[in-house]
mmCIF file of C-alpha atoms in Angstrom:
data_model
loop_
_atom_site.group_PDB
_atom_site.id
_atom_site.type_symbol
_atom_site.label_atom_id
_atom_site.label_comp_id
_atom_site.label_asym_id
_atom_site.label_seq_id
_atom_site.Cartn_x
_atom_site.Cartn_y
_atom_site.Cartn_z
ATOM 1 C CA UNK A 5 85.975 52.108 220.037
ATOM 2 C CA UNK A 6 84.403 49.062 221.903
ATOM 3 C CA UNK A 7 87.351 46.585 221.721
ATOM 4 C CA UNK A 8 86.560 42.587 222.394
ATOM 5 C CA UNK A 9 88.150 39.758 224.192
ATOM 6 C CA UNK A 10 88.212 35.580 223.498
ATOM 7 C CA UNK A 11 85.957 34.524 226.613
ATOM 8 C CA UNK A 12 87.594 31.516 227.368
ATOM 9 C CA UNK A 13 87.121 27.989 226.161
ATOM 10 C CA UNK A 14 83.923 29.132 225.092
ATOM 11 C CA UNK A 15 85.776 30.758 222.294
ATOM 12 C CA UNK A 16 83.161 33.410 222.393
ATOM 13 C CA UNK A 17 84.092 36.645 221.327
ATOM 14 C CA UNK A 18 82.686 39.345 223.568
ATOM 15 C CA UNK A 19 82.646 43.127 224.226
ATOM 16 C CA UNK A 20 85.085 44.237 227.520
ATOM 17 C CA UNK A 21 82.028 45.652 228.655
ATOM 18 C CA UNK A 22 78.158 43.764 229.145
ATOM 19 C CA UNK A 23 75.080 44.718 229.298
ATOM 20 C CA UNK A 24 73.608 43.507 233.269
ATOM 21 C CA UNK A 25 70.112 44.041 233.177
ATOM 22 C CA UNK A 26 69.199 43.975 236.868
ATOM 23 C CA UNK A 27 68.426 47.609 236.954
ATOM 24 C CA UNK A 28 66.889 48.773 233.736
ATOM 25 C CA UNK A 29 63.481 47.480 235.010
ATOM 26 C CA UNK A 30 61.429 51.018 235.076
ATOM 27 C CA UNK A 31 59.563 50.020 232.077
ATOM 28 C CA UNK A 32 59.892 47.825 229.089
ATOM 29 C CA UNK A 33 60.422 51.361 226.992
ATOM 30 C CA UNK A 34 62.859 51.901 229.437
ATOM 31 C CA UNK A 35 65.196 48.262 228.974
ATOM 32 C CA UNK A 36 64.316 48.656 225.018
ATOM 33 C CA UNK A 37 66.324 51.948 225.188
ATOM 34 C CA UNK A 38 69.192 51.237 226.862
ATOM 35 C CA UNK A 39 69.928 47.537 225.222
ATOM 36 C CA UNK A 40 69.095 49.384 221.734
ATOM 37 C CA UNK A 41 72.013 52.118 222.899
ATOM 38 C CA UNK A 42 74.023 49.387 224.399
ATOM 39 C CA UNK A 43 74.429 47.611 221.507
ATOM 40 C CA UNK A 44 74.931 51.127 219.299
ATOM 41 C CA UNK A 45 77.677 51.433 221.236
ATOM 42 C CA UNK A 46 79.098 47.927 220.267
ATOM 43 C CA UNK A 47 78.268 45.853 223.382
ATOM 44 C CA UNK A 48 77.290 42.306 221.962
ATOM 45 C CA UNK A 49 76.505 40.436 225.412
ATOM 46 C CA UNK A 50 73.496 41.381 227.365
ATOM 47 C CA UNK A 51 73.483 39.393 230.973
ATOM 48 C CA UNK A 52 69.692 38.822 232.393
ATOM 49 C CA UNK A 53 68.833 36.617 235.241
ATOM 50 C CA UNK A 54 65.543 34.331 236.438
ATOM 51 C CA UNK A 55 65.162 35.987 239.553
ATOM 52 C CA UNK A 56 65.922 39.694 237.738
ATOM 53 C CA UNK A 57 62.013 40.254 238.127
ATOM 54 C CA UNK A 58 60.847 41.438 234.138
ATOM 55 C CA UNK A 59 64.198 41.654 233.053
ATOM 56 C CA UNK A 60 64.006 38.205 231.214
ATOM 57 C CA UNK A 61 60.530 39.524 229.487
ATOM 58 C CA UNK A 62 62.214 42.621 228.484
ATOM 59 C CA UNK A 63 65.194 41.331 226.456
ATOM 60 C CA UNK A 64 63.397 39.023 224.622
ATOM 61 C CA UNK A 65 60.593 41.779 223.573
ATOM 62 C CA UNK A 66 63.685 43.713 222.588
ATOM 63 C CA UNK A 67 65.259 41.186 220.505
ATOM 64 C CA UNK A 68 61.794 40.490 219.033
ATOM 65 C CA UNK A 69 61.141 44.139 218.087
ATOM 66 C CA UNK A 70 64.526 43.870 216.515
ATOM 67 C CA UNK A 71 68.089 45.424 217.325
ATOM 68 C CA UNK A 72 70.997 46.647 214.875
ATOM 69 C CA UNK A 73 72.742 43.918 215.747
ATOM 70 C CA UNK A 74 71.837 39.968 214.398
ATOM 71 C CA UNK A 75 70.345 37.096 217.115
ATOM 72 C CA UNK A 76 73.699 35.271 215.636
ATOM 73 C CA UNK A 77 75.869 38.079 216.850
ATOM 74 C CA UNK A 78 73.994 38.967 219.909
ATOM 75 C CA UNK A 79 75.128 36.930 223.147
ATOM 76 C CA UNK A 80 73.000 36.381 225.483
ATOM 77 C CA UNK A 81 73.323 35.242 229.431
ATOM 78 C CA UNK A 82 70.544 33.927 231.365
ATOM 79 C CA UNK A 83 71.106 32.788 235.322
ATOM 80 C CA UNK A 84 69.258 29.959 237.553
ATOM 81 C CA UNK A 85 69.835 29.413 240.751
ATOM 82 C CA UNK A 86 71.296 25.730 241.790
ATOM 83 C CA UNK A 87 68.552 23.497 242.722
ATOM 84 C CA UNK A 88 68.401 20.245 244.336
ATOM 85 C CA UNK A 89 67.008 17.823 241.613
ATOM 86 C CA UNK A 90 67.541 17.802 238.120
ATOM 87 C CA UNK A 91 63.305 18.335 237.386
ATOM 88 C CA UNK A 92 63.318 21.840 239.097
ATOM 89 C CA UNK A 93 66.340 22.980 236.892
ATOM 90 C CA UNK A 94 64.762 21.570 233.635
ATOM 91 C CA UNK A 95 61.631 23.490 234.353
ATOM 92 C CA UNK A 96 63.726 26.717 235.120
ATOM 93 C CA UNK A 97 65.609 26.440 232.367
ATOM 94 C CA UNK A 98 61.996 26.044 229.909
ATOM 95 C CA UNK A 99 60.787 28.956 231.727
ATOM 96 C CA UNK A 100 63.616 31.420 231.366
ATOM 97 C CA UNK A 101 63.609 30.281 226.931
ATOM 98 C CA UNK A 102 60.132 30.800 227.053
ATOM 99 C CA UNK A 103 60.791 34.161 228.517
ATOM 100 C CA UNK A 104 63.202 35.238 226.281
ATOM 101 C CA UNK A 105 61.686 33.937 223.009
ATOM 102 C CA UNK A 106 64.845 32.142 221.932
ATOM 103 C CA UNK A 107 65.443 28.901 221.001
ATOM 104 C CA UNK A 108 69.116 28.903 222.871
ATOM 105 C CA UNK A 109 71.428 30.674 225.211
ATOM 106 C CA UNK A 110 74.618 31.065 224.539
ATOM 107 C CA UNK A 111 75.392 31.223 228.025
ATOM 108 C CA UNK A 112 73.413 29.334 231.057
ATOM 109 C CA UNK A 113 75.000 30.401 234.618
ATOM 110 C CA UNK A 114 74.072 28.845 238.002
ATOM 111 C CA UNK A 115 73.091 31.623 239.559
ATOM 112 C CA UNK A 116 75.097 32.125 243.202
ATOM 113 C CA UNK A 117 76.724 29.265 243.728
ATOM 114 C CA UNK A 118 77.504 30.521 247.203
ATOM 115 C CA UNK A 119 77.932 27.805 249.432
ATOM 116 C CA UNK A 120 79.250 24.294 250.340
ATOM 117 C CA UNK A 121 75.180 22.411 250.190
ATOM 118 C CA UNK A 122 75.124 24.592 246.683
ATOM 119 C CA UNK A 123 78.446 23.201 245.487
ATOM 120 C CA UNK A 124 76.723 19.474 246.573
ATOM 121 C CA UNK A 125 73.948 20.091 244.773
ATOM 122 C CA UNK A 126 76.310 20.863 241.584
ATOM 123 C CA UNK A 127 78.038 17.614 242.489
ATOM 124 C CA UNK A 128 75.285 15.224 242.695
ATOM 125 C CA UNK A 129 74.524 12.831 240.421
ATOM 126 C CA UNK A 130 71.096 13.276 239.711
ATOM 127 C CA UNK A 131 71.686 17.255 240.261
ATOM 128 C CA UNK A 132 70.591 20.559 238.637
ATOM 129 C CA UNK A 133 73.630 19.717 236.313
ATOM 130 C CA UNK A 134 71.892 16.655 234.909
ATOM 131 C CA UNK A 135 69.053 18.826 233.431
ATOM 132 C CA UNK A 136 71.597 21.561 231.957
ATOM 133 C CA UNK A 137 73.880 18.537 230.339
ATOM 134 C CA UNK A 138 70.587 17.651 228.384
ATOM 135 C CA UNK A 139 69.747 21.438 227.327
ATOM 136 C CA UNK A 140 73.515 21.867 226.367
ATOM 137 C CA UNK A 141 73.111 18.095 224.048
ATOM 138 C CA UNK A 142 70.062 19.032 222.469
ATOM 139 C CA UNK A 143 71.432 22.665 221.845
ATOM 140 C CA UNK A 144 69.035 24.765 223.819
ATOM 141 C CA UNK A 145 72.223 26.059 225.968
ATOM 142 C CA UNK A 146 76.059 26.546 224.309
ATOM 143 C CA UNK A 147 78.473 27.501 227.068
ATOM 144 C CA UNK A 148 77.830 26.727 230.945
ATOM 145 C CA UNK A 149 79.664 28.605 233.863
ATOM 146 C CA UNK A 150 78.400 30.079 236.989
ATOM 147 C CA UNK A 151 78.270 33.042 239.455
ATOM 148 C CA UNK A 152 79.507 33.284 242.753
ATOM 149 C CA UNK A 153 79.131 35.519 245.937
ATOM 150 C CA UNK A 154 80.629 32.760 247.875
ATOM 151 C CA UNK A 155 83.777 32.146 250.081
ATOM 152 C CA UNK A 156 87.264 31.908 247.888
ATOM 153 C CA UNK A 157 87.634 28.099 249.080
ATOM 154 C CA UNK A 158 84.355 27.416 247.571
ATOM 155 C CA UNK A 159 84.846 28.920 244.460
ATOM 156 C CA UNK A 160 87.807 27.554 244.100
ATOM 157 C CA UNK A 161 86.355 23.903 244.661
ATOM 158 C CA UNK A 162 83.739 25.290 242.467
ATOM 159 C CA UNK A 163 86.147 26.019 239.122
ATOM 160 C CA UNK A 164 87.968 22.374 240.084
ATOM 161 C CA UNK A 165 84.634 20.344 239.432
ATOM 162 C CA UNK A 166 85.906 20.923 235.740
ATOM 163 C CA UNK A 167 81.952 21.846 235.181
ATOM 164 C CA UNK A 168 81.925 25.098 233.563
ATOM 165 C CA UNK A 169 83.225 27.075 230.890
ATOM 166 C CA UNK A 170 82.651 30.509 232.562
ATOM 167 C CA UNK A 171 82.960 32.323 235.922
ATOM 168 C CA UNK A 172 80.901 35.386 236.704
ATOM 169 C CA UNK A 173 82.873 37.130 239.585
ATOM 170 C CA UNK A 174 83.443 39.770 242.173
ATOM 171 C CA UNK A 175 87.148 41.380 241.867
ATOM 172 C CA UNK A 176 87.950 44.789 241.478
ATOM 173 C CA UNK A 177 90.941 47.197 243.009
ATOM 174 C CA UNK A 178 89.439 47.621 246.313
ATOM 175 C CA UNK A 179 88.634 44.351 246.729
ATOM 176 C CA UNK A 180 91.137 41.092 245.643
ATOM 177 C CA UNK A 181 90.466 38.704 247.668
ATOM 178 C CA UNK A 182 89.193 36.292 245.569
ATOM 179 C CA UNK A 183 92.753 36.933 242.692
ATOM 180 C CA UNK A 184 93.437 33.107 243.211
ATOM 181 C CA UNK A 185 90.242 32.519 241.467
ATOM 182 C CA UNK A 186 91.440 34.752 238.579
ATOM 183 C CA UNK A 187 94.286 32.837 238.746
ATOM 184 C CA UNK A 188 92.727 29.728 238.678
ATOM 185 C CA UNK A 189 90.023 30.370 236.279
ATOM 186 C CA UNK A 190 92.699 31.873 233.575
ATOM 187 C CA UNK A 191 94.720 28.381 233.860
ATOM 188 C CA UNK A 192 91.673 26.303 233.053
ATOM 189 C CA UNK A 193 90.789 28.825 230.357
ATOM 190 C CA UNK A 194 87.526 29.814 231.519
ATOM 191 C CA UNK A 195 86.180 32.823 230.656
ATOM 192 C CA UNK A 196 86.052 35.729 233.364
ATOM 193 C CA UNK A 197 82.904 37.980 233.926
ATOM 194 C CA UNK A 198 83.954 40.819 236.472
ATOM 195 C CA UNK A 199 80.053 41.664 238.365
ATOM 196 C CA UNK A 200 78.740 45.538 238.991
ATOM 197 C CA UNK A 201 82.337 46.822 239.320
ATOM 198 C CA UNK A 202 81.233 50.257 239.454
ATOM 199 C CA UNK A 203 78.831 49.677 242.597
ATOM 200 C CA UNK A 204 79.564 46.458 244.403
ATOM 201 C CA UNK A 205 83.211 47.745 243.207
ATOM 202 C CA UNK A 206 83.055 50.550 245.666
ATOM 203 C CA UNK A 207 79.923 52.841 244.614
ATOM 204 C CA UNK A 208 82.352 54.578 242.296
ATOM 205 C CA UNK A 209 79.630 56.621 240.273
ATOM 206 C CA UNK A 210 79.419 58.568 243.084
ATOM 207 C CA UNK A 211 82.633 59.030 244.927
ATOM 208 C CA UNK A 212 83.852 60.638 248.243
ATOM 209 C CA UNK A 213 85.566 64.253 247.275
ATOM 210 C CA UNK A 214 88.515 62.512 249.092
ATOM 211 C CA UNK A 215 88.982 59.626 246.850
ATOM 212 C CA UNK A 216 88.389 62.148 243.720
ATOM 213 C CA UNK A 217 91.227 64.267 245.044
ATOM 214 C CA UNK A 218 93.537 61.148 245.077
ATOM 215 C CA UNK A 219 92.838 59.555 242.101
ATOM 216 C CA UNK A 220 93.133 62.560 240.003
ATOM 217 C CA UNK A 221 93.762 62.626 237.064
ATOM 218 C CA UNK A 222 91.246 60.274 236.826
ATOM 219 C CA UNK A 223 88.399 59.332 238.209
ATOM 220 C CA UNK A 224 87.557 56.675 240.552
ATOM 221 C CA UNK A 225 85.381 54.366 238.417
ATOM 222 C CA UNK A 226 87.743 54.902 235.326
ATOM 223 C CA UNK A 227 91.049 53.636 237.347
ATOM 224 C CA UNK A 228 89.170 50.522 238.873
ATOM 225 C CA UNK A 229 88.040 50.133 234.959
ATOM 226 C CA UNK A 230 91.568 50.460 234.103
ATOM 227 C CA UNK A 231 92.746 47.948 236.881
ATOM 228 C CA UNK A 232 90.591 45.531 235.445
ATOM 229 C CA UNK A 233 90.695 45.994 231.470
ATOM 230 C CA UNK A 234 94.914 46.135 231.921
ATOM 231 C CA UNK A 235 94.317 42.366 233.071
ATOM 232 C CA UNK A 236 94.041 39.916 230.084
ATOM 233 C CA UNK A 237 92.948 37.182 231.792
ATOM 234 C CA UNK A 238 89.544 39.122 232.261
ATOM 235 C CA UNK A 239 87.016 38.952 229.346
ATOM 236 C CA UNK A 240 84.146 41.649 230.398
ATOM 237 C CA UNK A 241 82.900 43.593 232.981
ATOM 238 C CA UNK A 242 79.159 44.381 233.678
ATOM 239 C CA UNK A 243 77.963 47.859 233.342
ATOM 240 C CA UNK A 244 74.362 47.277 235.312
ATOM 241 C CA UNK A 245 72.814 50.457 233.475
ATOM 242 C CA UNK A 246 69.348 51.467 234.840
ATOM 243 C CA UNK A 247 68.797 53.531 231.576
ATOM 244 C CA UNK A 248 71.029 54.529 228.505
ATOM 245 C CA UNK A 249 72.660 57.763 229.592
ATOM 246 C CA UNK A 250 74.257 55.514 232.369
ATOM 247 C CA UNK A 251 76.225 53.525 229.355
ATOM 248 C CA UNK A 252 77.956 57.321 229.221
ATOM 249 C CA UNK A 253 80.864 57.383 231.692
ATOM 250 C CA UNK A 254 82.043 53.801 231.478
ATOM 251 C CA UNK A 255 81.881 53.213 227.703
ATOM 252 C CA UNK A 256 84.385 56.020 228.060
ATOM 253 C CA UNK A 257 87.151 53.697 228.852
ATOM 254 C CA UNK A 258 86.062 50.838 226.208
ATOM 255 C CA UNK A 259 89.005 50.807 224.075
ATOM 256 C CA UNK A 260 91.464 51.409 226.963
ATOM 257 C CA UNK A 261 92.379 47.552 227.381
ATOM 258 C CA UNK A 262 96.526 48.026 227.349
ATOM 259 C CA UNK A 263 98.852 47.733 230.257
ATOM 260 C CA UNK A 264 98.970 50.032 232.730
ATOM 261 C CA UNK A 265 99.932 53.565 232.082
ATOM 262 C CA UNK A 266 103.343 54.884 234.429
ATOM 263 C CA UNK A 267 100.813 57.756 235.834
ATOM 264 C CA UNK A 268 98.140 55.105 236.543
ATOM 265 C CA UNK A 269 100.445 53.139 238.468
ATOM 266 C CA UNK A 270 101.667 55.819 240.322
ATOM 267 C CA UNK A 271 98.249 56.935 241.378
ATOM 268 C CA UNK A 272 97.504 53.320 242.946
ATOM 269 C CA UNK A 273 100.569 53.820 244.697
ATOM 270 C CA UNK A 274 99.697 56.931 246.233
ATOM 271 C CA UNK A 275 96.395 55.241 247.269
ATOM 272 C CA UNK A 276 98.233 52.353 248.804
ATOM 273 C CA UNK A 277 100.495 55.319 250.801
ATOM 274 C CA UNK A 278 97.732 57.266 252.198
ATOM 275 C CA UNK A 279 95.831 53.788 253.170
ATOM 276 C CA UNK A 280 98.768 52.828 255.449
ATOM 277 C CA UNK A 281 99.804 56.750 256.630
ATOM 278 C CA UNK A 282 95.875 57.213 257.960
ATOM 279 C CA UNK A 283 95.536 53.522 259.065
ATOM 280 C CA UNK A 284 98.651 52.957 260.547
ATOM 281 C CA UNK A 285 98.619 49.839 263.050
ATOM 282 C CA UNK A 286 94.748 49.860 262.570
ATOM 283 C CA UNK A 287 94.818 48.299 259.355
ATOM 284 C CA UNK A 288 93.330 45.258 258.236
ATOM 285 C CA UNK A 289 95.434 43.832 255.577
ATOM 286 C CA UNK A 290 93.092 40.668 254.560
ATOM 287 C CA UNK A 291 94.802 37.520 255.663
ATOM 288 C CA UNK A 292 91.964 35.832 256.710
ATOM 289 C CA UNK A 293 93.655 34.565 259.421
ATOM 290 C CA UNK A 294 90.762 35.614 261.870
ATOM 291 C CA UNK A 295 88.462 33.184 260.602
ATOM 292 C CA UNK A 296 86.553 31.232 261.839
ATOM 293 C CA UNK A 297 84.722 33.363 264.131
ATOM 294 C CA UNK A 298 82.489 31.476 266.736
ATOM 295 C CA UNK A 299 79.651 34.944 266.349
ATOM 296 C CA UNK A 300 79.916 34.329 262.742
ATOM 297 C CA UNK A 301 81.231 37.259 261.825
ATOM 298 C CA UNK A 302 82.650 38.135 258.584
ATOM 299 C CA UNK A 303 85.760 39.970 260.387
ATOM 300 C CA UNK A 304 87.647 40.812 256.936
ATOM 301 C CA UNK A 305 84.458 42.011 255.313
ATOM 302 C CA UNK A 306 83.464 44.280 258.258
ATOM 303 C CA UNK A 307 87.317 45.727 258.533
ATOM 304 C CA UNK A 308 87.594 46.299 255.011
ATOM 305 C CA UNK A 309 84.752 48.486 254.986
ATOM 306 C CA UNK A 310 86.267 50.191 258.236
ATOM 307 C CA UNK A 311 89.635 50.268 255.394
ATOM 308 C CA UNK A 312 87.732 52.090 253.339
ATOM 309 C CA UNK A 313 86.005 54.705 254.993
ATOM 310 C CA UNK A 314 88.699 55.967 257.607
ATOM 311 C CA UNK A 315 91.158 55.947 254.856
ATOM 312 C CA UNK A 316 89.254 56.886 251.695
ATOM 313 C CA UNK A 317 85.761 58.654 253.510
ATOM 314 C CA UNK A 318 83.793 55.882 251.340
ATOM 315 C CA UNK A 319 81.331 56.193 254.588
ATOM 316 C CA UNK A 320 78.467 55.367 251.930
ATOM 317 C CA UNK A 321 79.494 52.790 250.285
ATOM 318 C CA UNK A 322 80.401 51.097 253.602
ATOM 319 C CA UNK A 323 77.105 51.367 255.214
ATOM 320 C CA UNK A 324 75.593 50.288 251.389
ATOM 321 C CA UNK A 325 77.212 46.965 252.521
ATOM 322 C CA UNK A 326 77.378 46.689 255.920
ATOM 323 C CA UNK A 327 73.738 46.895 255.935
ATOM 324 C CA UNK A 328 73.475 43.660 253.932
ATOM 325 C CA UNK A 329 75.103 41.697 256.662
ATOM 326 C CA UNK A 330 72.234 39.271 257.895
ATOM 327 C CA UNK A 331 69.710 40.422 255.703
ATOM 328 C CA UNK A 332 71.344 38.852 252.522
ATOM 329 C CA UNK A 333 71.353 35.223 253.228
ATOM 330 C CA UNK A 334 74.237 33.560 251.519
ATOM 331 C CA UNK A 335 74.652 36.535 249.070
ATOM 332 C CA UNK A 336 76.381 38.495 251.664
ATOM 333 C CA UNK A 337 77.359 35.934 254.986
ATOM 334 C CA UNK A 338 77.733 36.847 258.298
ATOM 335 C CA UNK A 339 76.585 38.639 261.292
ATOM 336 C CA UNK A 340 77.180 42.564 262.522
ATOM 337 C CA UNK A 341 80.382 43.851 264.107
ATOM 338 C CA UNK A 342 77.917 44.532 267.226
ATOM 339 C CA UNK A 343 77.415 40.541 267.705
ATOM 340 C CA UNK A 344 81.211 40.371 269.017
ATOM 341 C CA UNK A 345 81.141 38.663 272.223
ATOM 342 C CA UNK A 346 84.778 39.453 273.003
ATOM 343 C CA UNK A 347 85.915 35.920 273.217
ATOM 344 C CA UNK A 348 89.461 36.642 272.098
ATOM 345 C CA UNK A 349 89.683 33.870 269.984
ATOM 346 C CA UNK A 350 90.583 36.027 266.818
ATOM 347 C CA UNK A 351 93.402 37.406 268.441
ATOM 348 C CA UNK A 352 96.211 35.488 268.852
ATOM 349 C CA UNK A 353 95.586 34.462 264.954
ATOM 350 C CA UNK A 354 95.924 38.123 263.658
ATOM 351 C CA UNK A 355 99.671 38.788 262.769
ATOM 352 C CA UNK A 356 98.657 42.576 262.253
ATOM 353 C CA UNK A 357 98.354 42.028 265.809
ATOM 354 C CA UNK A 358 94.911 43.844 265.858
ATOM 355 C CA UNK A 359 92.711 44.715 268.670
ATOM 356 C CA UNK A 360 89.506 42.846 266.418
ATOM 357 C CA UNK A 361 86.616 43.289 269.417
ATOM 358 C CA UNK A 362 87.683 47.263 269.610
ATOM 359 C CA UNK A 363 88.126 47.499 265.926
ATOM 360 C CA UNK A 364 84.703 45.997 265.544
ATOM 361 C CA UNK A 365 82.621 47.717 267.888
ATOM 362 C CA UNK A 366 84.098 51.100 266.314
ATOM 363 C CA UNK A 367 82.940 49.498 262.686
ATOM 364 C CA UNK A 368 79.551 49.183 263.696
ATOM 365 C CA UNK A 369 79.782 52.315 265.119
ATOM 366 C CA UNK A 370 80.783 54.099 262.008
ATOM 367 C CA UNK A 371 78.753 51.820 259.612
ATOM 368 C CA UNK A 372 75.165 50.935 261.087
ATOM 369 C CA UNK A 373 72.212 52.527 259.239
ATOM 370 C CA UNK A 374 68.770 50.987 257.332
ATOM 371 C CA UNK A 375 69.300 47.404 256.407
ATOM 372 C CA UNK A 376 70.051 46.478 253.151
ATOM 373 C CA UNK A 377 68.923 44.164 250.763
ATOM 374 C CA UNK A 378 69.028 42.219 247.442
ATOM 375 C CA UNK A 379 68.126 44.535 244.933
ATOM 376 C CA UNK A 380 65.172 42.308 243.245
ATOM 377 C CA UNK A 381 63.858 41.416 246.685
#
């Protein structure tokens, strides 16, 4: 049985798990199905985005053709980019309404607020914020927060502007980096959205035979699930379902929100173990430290990946993301492992005491493949 969470100071009431509606975008038939089983199965927030090519269309045809669930009781997210002046976002905002067919959103999030110039652009006076203050008076949007792909020190600075009531977020068990922002976040009472963590999470719907073997009893996507729904400070986690059936597996897990079980803690332990046994003085334990890099590279990114696949074999999921270095733009920062120019000046930083050039020549190595890209694009 879905169970539900307070999101926040929004003191919105939402299913652990939401609807993300970047992938359902075969057909409108297609999106009608799986929001109509979606909400069957007692999701009541469906997350859409401007840039999520028909997706916008799509829910509001759905909503129009009617669901078993009330507009009142339906909660809907729509996402716009930052822009520079307040006119662009007013006009973004009109669009993505007229899209829908509905008079409000519940829920308006700037859309990859990923960098410092983006946080400026929050900032200014005469800002994208300007325009969403108005559609928040005059009732057109409820709650405001925002999503982020960016740097923890930015979203940190981000959630101290005191802007928004929401924070759409990447977090999940194999990566934490950004738990400061949980932190953070929970103390000003904002409501937490975990993003995609089934895929950005670690491609966990389909998982190494390796990382099945030491998770079991259960699977891969069900403990990262469990990691997340055990903490109370998160509201909701997106299940981006390209059709119903994928609702399946994860919905599975919906009324599992309690603390951790003994045997699910010892199975994180035991993937801790074997991460440091098959590592051993190769491992990249996260600091940061390393940064800046004068190439530009994202050194923690690129030797977490490296983590992941020597210890765990998730080889695909590590070129998945590799591949997005510099073809992302500021959704995924940073240059290739191959762009080290063996400078050294990484080294003396690293208290893991880490050969980083040798490390990240052997990443590339491992990881290169097609490019990636933004799914939409």
């Amino acid at each position: 049985m879905m169970q539900y969470r307070r999101f926040g100071k929004t003191n919105l009431h939402l299913s652990v798990f939401s609807l993300g509606t970047m992938r359902y975008l075969a057909s409108f038939e297609n999106a009608r199905r799986t929001i109509q089983e979606a909400v069957a199965l007692g999701i009541n927030h469906v997350e859409t985005a401007s840039g999520y090519g028909k997706s916008e269309e799509y829910l509001g045809e759905a909503i129009k053709a009617g669901l078993s669930i009330s507009r009142e009781q339906l909660r809907i997210t729509s996402k716009i980019p930052p822009t520079v002046d307040a006119d662009t976002m007013r006009r973004c905002i009109d669009k993505s309404l007229e899209n829908l067919q509905l008079d409000y959103l519940d829920c308006l999030g700037i859309h990859g607020l990923n960098t410092r110039q983006h946080l400026d652009w929050v900032r200014a006076e005469n800002g994208c914020m300007q325009a969403v203050r108005e559609a928040v008076a005059d009732g057109r949007v409820r709650h405001v927060g925002f999503s982020t792909h960016a740097p923890l020190e930015v979203i940190l600075a981000a959630i101290n502007t005191d802007f928004f009531e929401f924070i759409n977020l990447h977090y999940y068990y194999f990566f934490q980096r950004n738990q400061k922002a949980v932190k953070l976040a929970a103390e000003k009472d904002m409501g937490i959205f975990i993003i995609s963590p089934a895929d950005k999470g670690g491609r966990l719907y389909t998982p190494p035979e390796n990382l099945i073997e030491l998770t079991y009893p259960f699977s891969p996507l069900e403990l990262n699930y469990r990691f997340l729904l055990s903490d109370s400070r998160i509201t909701t986690l997106s299940v981006g379902a390209a059709n119903p059936e994928e609702l399946i597996e994860p919905l599975k897990v919906a009324d599992r929100d309690g603390e951790l079980s003994l045997e699910e803690i010892s199975v994180f332990e035991k993937l801790e173990q074997h991460q440091n046994i098959v590592l051993k003085t190769e491992k990249c334990s996260q600091c940061y430290e390393c940064l800046p890099c004068p190439e530009n590279i994202n050194i923690p990114e690129v030797l977490r990946l490296r983590n992941l696949t020597v210890a765990y074999d998730m080889e695909d999921y590590g070129k998945y993301r590799y591949g997005m270095f510099e073809n992302a733009g500021h959704w995924f920062p940073g240059m290739k492992g191959s762009r080290c120019s063996e400078c050294g000046d990484c080294l003396p930083r690293c208290p893991e005491e880490l050969d980083i050039p040798a490390l990240l020549r052997d990443s590339h190595e491992r990881l290169k493949g097609k490019e990636g890209r933004r799914l939409w694009e």
